[in-house]
CSV table of C-alpha atoms in Angstrom, one decimal:
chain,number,residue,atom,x,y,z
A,28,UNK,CA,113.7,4.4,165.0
A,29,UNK,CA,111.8,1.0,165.3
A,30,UNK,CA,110.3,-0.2,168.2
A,31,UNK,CA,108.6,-3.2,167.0
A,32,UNK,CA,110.6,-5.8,164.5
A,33,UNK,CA,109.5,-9.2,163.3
A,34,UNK,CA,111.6,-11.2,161.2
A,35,UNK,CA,110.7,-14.4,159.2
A,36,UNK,CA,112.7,-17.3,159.2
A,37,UNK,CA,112.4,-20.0,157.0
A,38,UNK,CA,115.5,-22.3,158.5
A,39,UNK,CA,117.7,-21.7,155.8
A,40,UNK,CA,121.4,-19.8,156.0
A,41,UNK,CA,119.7,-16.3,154.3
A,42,UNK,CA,116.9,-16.4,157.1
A,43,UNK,CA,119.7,-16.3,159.4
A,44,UNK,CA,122.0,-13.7,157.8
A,45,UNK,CA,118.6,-11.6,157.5
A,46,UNK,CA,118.6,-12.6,161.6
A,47,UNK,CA,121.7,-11.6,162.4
A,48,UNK,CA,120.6,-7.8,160.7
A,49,UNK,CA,117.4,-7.5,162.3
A,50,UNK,CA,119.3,-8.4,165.7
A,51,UNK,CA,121.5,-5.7,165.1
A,52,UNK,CA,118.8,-3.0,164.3
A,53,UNK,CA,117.0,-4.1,167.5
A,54,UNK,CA,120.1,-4.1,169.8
A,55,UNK,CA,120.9,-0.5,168.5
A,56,UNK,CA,117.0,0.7,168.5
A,57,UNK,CA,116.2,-1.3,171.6
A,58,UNK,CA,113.7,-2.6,169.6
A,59,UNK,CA,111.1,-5.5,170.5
A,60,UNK,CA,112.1,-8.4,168.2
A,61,UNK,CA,109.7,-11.0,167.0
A,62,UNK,CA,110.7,-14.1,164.9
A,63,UNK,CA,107.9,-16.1,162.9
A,64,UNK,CA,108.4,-19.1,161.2
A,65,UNK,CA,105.7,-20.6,159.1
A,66,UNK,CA,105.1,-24.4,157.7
A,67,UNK,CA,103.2,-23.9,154.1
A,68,UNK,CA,99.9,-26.4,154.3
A,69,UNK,CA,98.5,-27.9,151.4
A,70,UNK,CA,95.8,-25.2,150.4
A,71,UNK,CA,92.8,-27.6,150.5
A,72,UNK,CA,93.5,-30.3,152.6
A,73,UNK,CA,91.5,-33.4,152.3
A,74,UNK,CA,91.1,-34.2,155.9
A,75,UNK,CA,91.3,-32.2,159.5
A,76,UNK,CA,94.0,-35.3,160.1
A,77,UNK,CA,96.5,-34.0,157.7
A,78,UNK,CA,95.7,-30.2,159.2
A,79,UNK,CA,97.1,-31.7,163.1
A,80,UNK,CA,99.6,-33.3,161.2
A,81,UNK,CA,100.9,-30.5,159.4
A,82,UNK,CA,101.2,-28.5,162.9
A,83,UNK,CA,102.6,-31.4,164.3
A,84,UNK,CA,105.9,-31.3,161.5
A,85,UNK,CA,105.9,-27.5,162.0
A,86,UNK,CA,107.2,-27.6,165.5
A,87,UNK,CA,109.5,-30.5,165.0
A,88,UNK,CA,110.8,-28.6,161.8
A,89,UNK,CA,111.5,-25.5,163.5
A,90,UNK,CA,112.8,-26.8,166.9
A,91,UNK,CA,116.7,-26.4,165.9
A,92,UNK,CA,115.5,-23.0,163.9
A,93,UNK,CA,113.7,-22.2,167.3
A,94,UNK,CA,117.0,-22.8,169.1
A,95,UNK,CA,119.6,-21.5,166.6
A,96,UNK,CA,118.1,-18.0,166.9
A,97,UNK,CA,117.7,-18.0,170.5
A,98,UNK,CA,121.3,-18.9,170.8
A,99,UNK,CA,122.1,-15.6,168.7
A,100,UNK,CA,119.7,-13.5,170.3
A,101,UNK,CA,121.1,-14.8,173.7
A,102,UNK,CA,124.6,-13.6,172.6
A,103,UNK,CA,123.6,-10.0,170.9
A,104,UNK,CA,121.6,-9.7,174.3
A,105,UNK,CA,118.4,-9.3,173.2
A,106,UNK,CA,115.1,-10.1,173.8
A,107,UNK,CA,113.0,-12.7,171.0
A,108,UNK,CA,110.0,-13.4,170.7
A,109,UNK,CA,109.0,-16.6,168.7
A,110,UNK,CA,106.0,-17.7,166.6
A,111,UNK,CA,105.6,-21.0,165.0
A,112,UNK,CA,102.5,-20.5,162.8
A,113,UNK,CA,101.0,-23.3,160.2
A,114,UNK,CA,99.5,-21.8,156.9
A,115,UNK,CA,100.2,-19.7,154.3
A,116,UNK,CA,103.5,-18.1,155.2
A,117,UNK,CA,103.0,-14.5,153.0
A,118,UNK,CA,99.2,-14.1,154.2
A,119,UNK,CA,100.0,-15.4,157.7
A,120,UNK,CA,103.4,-13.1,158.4
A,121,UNK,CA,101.8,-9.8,156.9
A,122,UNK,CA,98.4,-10.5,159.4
A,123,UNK,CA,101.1,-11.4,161.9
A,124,UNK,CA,103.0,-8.1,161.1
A,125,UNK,CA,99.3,-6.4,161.7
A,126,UNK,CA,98.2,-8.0,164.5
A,127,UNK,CA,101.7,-6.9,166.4
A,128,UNK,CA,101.8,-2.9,164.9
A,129,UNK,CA,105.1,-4.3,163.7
A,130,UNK,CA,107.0,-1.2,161.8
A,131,UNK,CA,110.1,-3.1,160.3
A,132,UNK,CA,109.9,-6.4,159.0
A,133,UNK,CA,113.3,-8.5,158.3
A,134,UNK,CA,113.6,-11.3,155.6
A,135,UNK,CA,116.4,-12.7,153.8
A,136,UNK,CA,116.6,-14.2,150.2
A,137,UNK,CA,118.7,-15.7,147.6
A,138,UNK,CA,117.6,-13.3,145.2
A,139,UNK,CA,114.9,-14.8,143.1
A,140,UNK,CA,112.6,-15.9,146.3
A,141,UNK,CA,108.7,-16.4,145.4
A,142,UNK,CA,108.1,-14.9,149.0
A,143,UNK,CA,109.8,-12.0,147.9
A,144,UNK,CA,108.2,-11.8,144.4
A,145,UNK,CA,104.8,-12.3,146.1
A,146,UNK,CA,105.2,-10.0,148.7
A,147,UNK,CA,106.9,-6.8,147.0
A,148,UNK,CA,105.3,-4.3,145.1
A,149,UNK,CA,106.5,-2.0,147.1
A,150,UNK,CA,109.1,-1.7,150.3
A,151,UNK,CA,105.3,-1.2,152.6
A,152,UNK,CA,104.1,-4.3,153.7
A,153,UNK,CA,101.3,-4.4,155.9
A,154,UNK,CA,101.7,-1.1,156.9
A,155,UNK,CA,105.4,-1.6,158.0
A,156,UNK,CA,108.7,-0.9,156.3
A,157,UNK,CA,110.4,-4.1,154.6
A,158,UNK,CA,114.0,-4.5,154.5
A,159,UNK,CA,115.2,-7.6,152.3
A,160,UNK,CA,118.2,-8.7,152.7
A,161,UNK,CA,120.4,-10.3,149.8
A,162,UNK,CA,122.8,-12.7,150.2
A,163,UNK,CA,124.9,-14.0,146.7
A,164,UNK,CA,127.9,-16.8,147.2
C-alpha cells in the first residue's frame, strides 16, 4: 500500500508510540521507513556561531532518540533510515517528505500539538497521506 514512510520524532513517549505504528505499517507493507528528527533554530539568528551551535546540540539531543529507534526497528526487523535536520521542523519534514516521494507520513501527539495545528488542514501533506497518532493517559 505504502512503499515509502517517514516518521518524525521529536524524542518524546508519543513520537515513539507514533514509531512503534509506522514500524508496523512498514513491516506489513515492506515499506522503506525514514525517521527525521528536527532541532527548531531561533528564526533569525544573530550570528553563523549560534547556527554551528544549534547543529552541534541537535546531534547530541537526538543521539539516545537516534538509538532508541534503531533498537525498535532492529527488533520489528526493519530497515530505518535516519535524518537529523536543524531548522524549522514543519517546513523542513514536509520538504523532507518531498524530496523522498514519501506517501505516508507518521507523527504522534498529545492532542493539542502546534505541529499538528500547523500542519493540518487536511490529512494531504506534501502530497503524502498523514496519519496522526493520538495518545491520552
Amino acid at each position: 500500500m505504502f512503499s515509502k514512510i517517514l516518521h518524525a520524532n521529536d524524542g518524546s513517549e508519543h513520537a515513539f508510540h507514533a514509531l512503534t505504528l509506522a514500524l508496523a505499517i512498514a513491516k506489513q507493507n515492506d515499506s522503506e521507513l525514514h525517521m527525521v528528527s528536527v532541532e527548531e533554530i531561533d528564526y533569525m539568528p544573530e550570528f553563523m556561531e549560534e547556527v554551528r551551535l544549534e547543529i552541534g546540540t541537535a546531534a547530541r539531543r537526538f543521539h539516545s532518540v537516534l538509538q532508541r529507534a534503531r533498537a525498535m526497528a532492529d527488533q520489528n526487523q526493519v530497515k530505518l533510515q535516519n535524518s537529523v535536520l536543524t531548522g524549522h521542523p514543519v517546513r523542513d519534514v514536509v520538504r523532507l517528505a518531498a524530496e523522498l516521494k514519501i506517501e505516508l507520513l507518521v507523527i504522534g501527539a498529545t492532542g493539542h500539538s502546534a505541529f499538528i495545528e500547523r500542519m493540518i488542514g487536511s490529512r494531504r501533506i506534501a502530497s503524502c497521506n498523514l496519519h496522526h497518532a493520538r495518545y491520552w493517559w
